[in-house]
PDB file of C-alpha atoms in Angstrom:
ATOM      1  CA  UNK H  14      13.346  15.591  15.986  1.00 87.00           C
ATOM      2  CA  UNK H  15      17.004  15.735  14.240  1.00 89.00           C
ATOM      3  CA  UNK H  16      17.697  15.013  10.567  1.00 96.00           C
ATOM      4  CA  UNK H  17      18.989  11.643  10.393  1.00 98.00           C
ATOM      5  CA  UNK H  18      20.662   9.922   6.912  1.00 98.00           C
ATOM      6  CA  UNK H  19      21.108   6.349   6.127  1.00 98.00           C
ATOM      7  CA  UNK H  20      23.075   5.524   3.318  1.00 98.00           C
ATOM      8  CA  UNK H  21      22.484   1.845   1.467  1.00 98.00           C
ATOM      9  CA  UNK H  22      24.785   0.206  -1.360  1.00 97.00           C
ATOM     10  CA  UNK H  23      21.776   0.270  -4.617  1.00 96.00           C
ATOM     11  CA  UNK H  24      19.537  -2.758  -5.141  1.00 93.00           C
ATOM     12  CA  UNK H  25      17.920  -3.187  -8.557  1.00 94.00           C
ATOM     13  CA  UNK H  26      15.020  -4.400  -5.996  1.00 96.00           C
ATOM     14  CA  UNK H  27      14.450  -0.872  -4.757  1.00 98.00           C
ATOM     15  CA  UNK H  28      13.060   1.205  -7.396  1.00 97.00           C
ATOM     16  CA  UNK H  29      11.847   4.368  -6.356  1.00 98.00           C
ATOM     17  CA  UNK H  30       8.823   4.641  -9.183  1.00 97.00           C
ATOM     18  CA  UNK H  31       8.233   0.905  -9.055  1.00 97.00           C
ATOM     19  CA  UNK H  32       7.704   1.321  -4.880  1.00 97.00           C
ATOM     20  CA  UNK H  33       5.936   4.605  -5.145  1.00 97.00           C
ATOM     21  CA  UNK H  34       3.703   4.579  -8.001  1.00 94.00           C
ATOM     22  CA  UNK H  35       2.849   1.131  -8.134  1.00 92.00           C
ATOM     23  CA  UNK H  36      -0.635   1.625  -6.592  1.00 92.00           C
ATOM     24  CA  UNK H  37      -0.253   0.547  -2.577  1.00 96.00           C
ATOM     25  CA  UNK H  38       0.419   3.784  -1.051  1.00 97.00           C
ATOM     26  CA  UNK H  39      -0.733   7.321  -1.545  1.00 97.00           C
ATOM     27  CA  UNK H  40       1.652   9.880   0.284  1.00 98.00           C
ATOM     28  CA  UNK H  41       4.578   9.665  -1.933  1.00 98.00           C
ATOM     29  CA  UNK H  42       5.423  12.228  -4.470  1.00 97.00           C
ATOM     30  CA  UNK H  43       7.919  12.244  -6.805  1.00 97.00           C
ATOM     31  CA  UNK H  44      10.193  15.690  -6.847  1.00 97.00           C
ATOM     32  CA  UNK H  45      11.977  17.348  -9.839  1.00 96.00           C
ATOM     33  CA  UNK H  46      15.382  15.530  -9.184  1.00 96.00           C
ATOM     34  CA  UNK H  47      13.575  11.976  -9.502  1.00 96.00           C
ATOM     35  CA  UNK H  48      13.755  11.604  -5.895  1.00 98.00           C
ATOM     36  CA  UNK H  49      10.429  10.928  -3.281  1.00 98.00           C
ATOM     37  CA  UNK H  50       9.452  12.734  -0.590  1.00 98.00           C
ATOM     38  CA  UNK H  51       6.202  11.107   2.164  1.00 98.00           C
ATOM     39  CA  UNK H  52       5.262  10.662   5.036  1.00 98.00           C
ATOM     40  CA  UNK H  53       4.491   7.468   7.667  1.00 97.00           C
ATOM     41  CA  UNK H  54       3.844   7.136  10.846  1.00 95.00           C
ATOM     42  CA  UNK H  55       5.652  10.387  12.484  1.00 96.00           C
ATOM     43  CA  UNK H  56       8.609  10.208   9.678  1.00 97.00           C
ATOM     44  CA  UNK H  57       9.172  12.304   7.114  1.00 98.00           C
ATOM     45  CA  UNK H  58      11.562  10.997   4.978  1.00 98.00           C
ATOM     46  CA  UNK H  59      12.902  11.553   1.071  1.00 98.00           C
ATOM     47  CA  UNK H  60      14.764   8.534  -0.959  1.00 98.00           C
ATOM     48  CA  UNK H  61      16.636   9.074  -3.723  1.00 98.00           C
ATOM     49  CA  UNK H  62      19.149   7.052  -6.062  1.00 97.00           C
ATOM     50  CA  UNK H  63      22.510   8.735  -6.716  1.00 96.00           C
ATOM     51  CA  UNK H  64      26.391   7.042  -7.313  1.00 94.00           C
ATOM     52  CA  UNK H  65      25.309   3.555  -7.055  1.00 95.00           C
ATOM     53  CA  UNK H  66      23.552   4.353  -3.563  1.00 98.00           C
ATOM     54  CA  UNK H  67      20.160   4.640  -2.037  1.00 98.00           C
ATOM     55  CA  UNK H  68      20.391   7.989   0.348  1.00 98.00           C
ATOM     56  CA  UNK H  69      17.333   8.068   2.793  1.00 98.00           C
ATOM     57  CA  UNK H  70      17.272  11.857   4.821  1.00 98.00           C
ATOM     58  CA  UNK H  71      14.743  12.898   6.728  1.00 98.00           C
ATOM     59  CA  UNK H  72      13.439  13.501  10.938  1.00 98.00           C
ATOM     60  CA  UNK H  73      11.650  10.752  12.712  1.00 96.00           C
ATOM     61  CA  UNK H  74      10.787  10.122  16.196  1.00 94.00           C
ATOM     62  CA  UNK H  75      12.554   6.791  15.850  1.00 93.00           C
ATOM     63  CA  UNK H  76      15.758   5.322  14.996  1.00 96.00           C
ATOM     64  CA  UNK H  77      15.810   5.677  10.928  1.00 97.00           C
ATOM     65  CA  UNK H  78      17.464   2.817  10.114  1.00 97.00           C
ATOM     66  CA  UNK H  79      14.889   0.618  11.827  1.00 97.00           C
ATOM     67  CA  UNK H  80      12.485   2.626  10.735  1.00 97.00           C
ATOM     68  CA  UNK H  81      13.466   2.291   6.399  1.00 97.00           C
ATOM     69  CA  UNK H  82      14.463  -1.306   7.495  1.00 98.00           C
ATOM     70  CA  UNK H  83      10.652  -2.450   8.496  1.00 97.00           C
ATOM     71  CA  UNK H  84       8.625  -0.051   6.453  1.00 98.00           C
ATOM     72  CA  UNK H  85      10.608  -0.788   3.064  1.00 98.00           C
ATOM     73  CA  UNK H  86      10.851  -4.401   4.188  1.00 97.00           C
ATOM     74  CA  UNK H  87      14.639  -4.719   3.825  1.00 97.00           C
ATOM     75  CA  UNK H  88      14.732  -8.192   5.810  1.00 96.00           C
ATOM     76  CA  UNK H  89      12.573  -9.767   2.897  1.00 96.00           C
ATOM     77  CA  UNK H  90      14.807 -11.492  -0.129  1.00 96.00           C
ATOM     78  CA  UNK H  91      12.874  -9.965  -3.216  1.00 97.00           C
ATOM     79  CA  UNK H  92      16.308 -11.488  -5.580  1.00 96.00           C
ATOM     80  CA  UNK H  93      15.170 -14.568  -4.375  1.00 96.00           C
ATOM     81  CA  UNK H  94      11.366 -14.369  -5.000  1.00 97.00           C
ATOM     82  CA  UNK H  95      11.896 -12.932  -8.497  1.00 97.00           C
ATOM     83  CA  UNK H  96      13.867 -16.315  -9.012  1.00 96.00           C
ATOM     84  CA  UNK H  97      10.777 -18.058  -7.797  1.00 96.00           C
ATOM     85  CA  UNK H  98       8.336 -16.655  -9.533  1.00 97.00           C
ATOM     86  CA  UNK H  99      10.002 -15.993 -13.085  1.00 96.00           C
ATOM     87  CA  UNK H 100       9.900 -19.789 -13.712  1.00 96.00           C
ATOM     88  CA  UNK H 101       6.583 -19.777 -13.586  1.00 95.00           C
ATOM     89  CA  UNK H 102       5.992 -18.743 -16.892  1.00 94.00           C
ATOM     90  CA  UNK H 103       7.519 -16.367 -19.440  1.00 95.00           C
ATOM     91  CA  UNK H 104       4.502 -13.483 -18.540  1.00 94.00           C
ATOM     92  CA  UNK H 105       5.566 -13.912 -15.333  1.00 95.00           C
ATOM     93  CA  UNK H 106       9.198 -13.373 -16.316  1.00 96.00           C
ATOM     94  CA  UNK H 107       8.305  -9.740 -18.436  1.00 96.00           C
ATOM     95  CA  UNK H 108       6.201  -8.595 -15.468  1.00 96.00           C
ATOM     96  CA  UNK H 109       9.124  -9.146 -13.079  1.00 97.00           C
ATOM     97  CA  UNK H 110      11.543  -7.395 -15.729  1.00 96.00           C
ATOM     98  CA  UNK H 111       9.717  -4.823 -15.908  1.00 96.00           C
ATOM     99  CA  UNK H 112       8.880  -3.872 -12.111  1.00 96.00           C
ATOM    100  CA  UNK H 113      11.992  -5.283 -10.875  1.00 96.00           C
ATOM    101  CA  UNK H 114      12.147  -2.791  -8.222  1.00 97.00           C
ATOM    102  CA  UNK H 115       8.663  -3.077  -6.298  1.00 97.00           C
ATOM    103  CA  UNK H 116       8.547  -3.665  -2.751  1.00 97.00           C
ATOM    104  CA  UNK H 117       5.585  -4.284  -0.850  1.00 98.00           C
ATOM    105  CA  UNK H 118       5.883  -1.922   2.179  1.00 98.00           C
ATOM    106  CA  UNK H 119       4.901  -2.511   5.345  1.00 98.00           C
ATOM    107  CA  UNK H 120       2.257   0.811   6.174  1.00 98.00           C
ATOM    108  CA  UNK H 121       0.424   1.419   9.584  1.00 98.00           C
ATOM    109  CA  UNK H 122      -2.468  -0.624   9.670  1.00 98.00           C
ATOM    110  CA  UNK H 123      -4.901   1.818  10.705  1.00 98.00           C
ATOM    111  CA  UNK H 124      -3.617   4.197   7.897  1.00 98.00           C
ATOM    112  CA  UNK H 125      -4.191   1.644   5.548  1.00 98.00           C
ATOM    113  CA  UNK H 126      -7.328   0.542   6.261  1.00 98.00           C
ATOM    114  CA  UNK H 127      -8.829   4.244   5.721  1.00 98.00           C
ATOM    115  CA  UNK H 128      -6.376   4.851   2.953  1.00 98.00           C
ATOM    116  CA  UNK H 129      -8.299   1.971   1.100  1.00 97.00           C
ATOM    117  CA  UNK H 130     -11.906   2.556   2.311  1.00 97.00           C
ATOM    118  CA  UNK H 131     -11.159   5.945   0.263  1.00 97.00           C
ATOM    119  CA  UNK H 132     -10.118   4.379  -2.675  1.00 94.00           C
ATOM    120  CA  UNK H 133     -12.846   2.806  -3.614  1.00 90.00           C
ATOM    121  CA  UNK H 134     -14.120   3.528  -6.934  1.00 87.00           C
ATOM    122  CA  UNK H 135     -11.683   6.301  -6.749  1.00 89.00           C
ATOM    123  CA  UNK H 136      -8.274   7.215  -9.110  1.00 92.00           C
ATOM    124  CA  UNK H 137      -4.580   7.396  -7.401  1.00 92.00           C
ATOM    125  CA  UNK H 138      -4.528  11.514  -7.561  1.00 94.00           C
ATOM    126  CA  UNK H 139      -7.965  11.925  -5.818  1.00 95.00           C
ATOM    127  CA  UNK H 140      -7.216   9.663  -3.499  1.00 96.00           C
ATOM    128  CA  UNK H 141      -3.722  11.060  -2.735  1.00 97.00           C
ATOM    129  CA  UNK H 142      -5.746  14.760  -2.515  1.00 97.00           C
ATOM    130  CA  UNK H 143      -8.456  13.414   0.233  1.00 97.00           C
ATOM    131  CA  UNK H 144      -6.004  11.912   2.525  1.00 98.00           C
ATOM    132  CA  UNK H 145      -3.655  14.686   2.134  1.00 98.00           C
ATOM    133  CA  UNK H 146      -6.996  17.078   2.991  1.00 98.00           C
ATOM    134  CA  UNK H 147      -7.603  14.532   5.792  1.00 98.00           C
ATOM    135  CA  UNK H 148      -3.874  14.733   7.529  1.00 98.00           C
ATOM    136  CA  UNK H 149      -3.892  17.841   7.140  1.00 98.00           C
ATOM    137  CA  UNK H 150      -7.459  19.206   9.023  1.00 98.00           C
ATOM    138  CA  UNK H 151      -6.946  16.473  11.531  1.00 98.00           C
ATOM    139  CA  UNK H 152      -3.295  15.128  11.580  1.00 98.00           C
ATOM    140  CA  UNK H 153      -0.136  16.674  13.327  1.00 98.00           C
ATOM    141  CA  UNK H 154       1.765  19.103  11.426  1.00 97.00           C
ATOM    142  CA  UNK H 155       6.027  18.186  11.312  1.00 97.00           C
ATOM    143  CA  UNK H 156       8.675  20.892  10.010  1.00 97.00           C
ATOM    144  CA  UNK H 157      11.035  19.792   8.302  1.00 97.00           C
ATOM    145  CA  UNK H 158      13.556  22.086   5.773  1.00 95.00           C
ATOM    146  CA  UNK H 159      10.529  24.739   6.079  1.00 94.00           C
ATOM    147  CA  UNK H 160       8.211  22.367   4.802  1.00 96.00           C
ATOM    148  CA  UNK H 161       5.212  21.794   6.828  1.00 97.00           C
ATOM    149  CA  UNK H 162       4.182  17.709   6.598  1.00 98.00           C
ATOM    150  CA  UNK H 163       1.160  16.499   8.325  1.00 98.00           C
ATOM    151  CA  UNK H 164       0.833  12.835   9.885  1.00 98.00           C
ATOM    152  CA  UNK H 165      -2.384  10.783   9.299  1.00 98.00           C
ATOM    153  CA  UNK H 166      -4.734  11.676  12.157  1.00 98.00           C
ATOM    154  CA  UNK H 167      -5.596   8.911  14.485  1.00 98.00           C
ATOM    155  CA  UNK H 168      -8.837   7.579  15.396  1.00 98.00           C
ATOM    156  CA  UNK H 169      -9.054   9.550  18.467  1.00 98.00           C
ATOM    157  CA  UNK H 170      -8.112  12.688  16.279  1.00 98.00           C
ATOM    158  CA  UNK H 171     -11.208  11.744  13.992  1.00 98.00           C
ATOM    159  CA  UNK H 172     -13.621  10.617  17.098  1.00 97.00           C
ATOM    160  CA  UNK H 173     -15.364  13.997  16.805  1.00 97.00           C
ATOM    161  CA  UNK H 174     -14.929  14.699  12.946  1.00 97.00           C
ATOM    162  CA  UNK H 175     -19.156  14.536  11.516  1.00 97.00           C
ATOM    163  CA  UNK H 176     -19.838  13.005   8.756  1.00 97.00           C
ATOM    164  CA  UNK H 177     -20.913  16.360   7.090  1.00 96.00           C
ATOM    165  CA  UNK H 178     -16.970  17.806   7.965  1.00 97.00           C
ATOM    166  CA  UNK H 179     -15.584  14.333   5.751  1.00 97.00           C
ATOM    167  CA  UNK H 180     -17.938  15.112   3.310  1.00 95.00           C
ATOM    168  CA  UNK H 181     -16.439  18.053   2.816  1.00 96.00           C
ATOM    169  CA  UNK H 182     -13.159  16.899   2.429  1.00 96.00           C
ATOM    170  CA  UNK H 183     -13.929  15.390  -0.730  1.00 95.00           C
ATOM    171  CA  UNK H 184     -15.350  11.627   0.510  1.00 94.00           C
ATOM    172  CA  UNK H 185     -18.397  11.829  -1.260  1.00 92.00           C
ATOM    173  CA  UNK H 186     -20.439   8.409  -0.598  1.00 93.00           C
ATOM    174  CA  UNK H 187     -17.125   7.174   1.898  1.00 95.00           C
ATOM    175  CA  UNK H 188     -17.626   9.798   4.318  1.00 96.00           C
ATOM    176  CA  UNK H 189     -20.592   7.561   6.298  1.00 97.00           C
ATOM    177  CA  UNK H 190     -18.354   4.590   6.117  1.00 97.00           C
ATOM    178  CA  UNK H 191     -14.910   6.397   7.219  1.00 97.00           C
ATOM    179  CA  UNK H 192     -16.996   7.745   9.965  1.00 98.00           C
ATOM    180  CA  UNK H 193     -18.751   4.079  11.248  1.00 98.00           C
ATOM    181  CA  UNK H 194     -15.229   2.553  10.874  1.00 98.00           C
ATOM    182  CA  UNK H 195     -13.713   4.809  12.862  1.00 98.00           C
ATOM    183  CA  UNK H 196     -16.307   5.079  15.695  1.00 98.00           C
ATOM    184  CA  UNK H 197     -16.244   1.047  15.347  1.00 98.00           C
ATOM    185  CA  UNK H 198     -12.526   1.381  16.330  1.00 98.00           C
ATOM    186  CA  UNK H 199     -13.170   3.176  18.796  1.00 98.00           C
ATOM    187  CA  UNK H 200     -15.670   1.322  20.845  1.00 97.00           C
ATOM    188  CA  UNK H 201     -13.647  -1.416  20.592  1.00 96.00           C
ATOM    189  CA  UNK H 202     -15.529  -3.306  17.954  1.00 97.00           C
ATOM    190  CA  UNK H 203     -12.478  -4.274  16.007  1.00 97.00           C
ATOM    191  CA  UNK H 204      -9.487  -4.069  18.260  1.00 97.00           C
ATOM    192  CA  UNK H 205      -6.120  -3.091  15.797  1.00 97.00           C
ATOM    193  CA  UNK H 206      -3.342  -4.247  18.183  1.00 97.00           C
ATOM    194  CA  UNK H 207      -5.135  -8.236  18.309  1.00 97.00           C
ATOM    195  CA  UNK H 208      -5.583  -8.429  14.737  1.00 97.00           C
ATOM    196  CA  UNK H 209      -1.704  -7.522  14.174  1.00 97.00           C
ATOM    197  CA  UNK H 210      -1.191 -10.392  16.473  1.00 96.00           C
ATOM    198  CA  UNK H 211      -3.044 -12.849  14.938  1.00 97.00           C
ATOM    199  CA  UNK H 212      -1.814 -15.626  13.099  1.00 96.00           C
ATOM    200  CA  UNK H 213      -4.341 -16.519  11.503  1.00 96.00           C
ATOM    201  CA  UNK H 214      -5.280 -14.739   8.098  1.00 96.00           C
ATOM    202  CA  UNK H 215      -9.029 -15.779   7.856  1.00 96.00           C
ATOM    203  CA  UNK H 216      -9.731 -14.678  11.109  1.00 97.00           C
ATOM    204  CA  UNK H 217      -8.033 -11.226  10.347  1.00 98.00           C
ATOM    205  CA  UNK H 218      -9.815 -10.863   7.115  1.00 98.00           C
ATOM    206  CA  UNK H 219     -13.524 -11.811   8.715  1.00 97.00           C
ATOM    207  CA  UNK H 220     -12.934  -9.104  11.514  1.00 97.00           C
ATOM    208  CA  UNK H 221     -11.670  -6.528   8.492  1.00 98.00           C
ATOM    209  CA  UNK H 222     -14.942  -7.689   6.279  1.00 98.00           C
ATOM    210  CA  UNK H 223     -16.815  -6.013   9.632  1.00 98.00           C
ATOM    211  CA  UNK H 224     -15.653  -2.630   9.388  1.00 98.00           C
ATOM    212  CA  UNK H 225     -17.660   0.008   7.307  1.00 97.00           C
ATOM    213  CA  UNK H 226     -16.594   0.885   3.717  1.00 96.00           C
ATOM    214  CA  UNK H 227     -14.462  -2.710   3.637  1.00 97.00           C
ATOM    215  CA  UNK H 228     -15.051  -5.204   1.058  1.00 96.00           C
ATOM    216  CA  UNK H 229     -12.932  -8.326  -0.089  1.00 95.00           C
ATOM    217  CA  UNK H 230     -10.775  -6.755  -2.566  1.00 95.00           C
ATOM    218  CA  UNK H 231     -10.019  -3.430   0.099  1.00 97.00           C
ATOM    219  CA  UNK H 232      -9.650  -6.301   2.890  1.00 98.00           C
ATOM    220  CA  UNK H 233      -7.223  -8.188   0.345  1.00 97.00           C
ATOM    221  CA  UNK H 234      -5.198  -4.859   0.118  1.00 97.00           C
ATOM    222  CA  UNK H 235      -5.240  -4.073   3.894  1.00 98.00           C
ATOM    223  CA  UNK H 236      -3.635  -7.296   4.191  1.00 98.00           C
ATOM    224  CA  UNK H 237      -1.104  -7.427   1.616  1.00 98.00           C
ATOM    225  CA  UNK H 238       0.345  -3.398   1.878  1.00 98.00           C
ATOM    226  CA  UNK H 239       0.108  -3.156   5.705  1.00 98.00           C
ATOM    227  CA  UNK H 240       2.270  -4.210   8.439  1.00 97.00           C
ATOM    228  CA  UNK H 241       0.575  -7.383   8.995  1.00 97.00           C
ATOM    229  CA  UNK H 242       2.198  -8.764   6.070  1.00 95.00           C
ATOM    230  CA  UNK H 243       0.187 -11.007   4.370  1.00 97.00           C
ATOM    231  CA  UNK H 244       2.321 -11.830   1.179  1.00 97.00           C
ATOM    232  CA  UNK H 245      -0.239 -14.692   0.174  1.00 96.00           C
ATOM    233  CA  UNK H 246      -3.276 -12.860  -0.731  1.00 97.00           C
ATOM    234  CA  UNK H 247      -4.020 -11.546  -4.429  1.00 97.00           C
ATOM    235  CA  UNK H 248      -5.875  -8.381  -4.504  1.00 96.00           C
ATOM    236  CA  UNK H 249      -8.699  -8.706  -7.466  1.00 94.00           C
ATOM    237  CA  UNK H 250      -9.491  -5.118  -9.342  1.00 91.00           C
ATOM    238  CA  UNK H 251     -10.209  -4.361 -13.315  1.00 90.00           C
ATOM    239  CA  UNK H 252      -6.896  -5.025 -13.769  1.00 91.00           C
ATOM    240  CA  UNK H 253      -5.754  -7.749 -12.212  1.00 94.00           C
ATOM    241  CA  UNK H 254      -8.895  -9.927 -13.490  1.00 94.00           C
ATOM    242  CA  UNK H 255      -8.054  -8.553 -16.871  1.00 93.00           C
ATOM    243  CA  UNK H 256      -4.176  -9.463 -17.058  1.00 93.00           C
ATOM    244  CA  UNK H 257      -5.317 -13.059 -15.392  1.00 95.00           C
ATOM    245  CA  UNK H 258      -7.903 -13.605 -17.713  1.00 95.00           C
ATOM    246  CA  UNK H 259      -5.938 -12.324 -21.324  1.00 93.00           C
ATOM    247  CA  UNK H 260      -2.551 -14.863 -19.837  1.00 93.00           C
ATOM    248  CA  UNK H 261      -4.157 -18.129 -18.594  1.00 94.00           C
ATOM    249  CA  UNK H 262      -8.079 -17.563 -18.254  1.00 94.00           C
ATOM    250  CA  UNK H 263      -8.827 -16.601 -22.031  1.00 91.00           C
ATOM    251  CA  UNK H 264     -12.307 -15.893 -21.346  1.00 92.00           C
ATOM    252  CA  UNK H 265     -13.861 -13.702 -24.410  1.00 90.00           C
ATOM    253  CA  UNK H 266     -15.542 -11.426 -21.798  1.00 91.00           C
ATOM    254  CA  UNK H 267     -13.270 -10.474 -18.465  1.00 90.00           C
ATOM    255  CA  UNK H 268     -16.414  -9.649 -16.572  1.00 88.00           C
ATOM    256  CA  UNK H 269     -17.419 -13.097 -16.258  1.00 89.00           C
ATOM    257  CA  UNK H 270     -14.231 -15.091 -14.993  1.00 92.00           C
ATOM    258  CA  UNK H 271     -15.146 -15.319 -11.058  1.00 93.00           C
ATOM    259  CA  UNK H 272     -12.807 -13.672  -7.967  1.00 92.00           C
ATOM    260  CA  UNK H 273     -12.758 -17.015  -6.968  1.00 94.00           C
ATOM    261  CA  UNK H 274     -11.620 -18.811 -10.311  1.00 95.00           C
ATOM    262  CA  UNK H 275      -8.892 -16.146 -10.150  1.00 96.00           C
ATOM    263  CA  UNK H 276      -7.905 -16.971  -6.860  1.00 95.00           C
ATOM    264  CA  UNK H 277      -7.892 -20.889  -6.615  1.00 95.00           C
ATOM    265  CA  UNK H 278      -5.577 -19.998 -10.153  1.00 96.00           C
ATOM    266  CA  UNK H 279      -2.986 -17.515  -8.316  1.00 96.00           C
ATOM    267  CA  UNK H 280      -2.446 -19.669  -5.226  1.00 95.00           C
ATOM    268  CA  UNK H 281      -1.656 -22.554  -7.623  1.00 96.00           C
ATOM    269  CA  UNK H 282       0.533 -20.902  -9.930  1.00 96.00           C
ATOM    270  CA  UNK H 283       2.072 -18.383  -7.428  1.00 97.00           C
ATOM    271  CA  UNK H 284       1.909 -19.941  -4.113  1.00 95.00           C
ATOM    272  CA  UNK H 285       2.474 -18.506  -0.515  1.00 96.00           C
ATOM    273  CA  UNK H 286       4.130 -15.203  -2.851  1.00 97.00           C
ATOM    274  CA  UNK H 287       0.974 -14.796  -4.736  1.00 97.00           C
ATOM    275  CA  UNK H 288       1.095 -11.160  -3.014  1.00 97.00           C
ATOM    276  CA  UNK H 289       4.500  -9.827  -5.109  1.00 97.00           C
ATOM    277  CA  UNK H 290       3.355 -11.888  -8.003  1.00 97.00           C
ATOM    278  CA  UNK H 291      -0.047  -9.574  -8.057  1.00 96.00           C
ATOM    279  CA  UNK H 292       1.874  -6.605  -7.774  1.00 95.00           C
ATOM    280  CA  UNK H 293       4.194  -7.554 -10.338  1.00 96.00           C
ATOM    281  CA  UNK H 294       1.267  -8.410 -12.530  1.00 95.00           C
ATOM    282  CA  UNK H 295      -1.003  -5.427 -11.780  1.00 93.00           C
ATOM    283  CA  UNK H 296       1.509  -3.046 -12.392  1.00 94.00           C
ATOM    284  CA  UNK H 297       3.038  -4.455 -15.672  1.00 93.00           C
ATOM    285  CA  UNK H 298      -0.992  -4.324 -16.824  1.00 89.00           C
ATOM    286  CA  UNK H 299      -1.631  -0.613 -15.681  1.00 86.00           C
ATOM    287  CA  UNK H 300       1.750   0.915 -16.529  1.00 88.00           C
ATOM    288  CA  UNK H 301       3.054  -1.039 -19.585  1.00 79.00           C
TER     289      UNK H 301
END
């Protein structure tokens, strides 16, 4: 694979930190001149901000530019969503300010469905140390400026992994369920290439709510940071039911204000964009 560079006029929505660190993907890191270098799919790639431009460089076994184009979802207006959303309410407004440059990217569905089966219960630098653990005793290894960069392993490269060998990685009580979910993939049981086909996002989220290890708020985040795209869902953790509940719920304790109170609330105040508004929302809460 050759080094390939794209070069793209800056975008106050593209923010490096707000993409990267805003909780939806894991194999990102940040490098001493502010730039990030990760890994998806079989691309290794680093993006950095410098004289008004945003420089992607890196090796990929496709075109780059189509590549950046769908995983950073360059087609979508964000300029025009912000406008959306920020007359919703002035907390709405602050949360875009200050987040300004998320986008929600578009990650390999299988990746991201094991990605968040390991984060459950779990904090952003474990997680980011198991799946780097995982690509790297399972995955294949790309070169690139003497750097060795491993891609996440595919179910067929896990179809003989035990559960004892994930445990060891780090799983702890997810190894059983990163094991079933990929064996159910593999029979068959959930079939990957039909569900990115499918248009309808019940159906998708009933066949996700089969596989080991996935709950509603992991099949809520398969949905929204994956390549199927589903902008409309809201994610519910700690912190999003906290930030709904101090702005509009006002509840005196968090823990009882319901997933689906939450919900029925963020589809009416944040319609078919109630994806970007969580993110918005959720990071504002954890970072700010």
């Amino acid at each position: 694979m050759k080094e390939q560079k794209i070069i793209l006029p800056d975008n106050e929505s593209f923010g490096l930190k707000d993409i990267f660190d805003c909780g939806q993907c894991f194999r990102w890191n940040r490098n001493k001149d502010n730039s990030y270098t990760g890994i998806f799919r079989n691309t290794v790639l680093n993006v950095k901000k410098e004289d008004g431009k945003i420089i992607f460089t890196g090796i990929s076994d496709e075109n780059l530019f189509d590549a950046i184009t769908s995983y950073f979802d360059l087609e979508r207006d964000y300029n025009q969503i912000k406008e959306v959303l920020s007359k919703v309410d002035e907390a709405m407004r602050n949360s875009i300010e200050y987040g300004k440059g998320i986008r929600i990217l578009n990650q390999d569905l299988w990746e991201t469905i094991i990605s968040f089966i390991i984060s459950a219960n779990n904090n952003i630098p474990r997680i980011k140390g198991i799946i780097e653990r995982l690509a790297k005793a399972y995955g294949d290894p790309l070169i690139w400026k003497s750097n060795i960069y491993y891609t996440f392993p595919t179910p067929e490269q896990l179809k003989d992994v035990s559960v004892e060998e994930f445990r060891k990685l780090g799983l702890g009580f997810r190894d059983i369920r990163l094991y079933e979910t990929t064996h159910m993939i593999l029979e068959g049981k959930v079939n990957l290439e039909a569900l990115k086909q499918e248009k309808d996002t019940e159906k998708i989220k009933n066949e996700l709510l089969t596989l080991s290890g996935v709950g509603t708020k992991v099949a809520d985040c398969i949905l929204l940071y994956s390549e199927l795209k589903r902008i409309d869902v809201f994610p519910i953790d700690v912190w999003v039911r906290r930030v709904m509940n101090e702005l509009y719920i006002k509840e005196e304790d968090e823990n009882k204000v319901s997933k689906e109170k939450i919900m029925e609330l963020a589809h009416r105040k944040f319609g078919s964009v109630a994806g970007i508004a969580q993110q918005y929302l959720y990071y504002w809460k954890r970072e700010a």
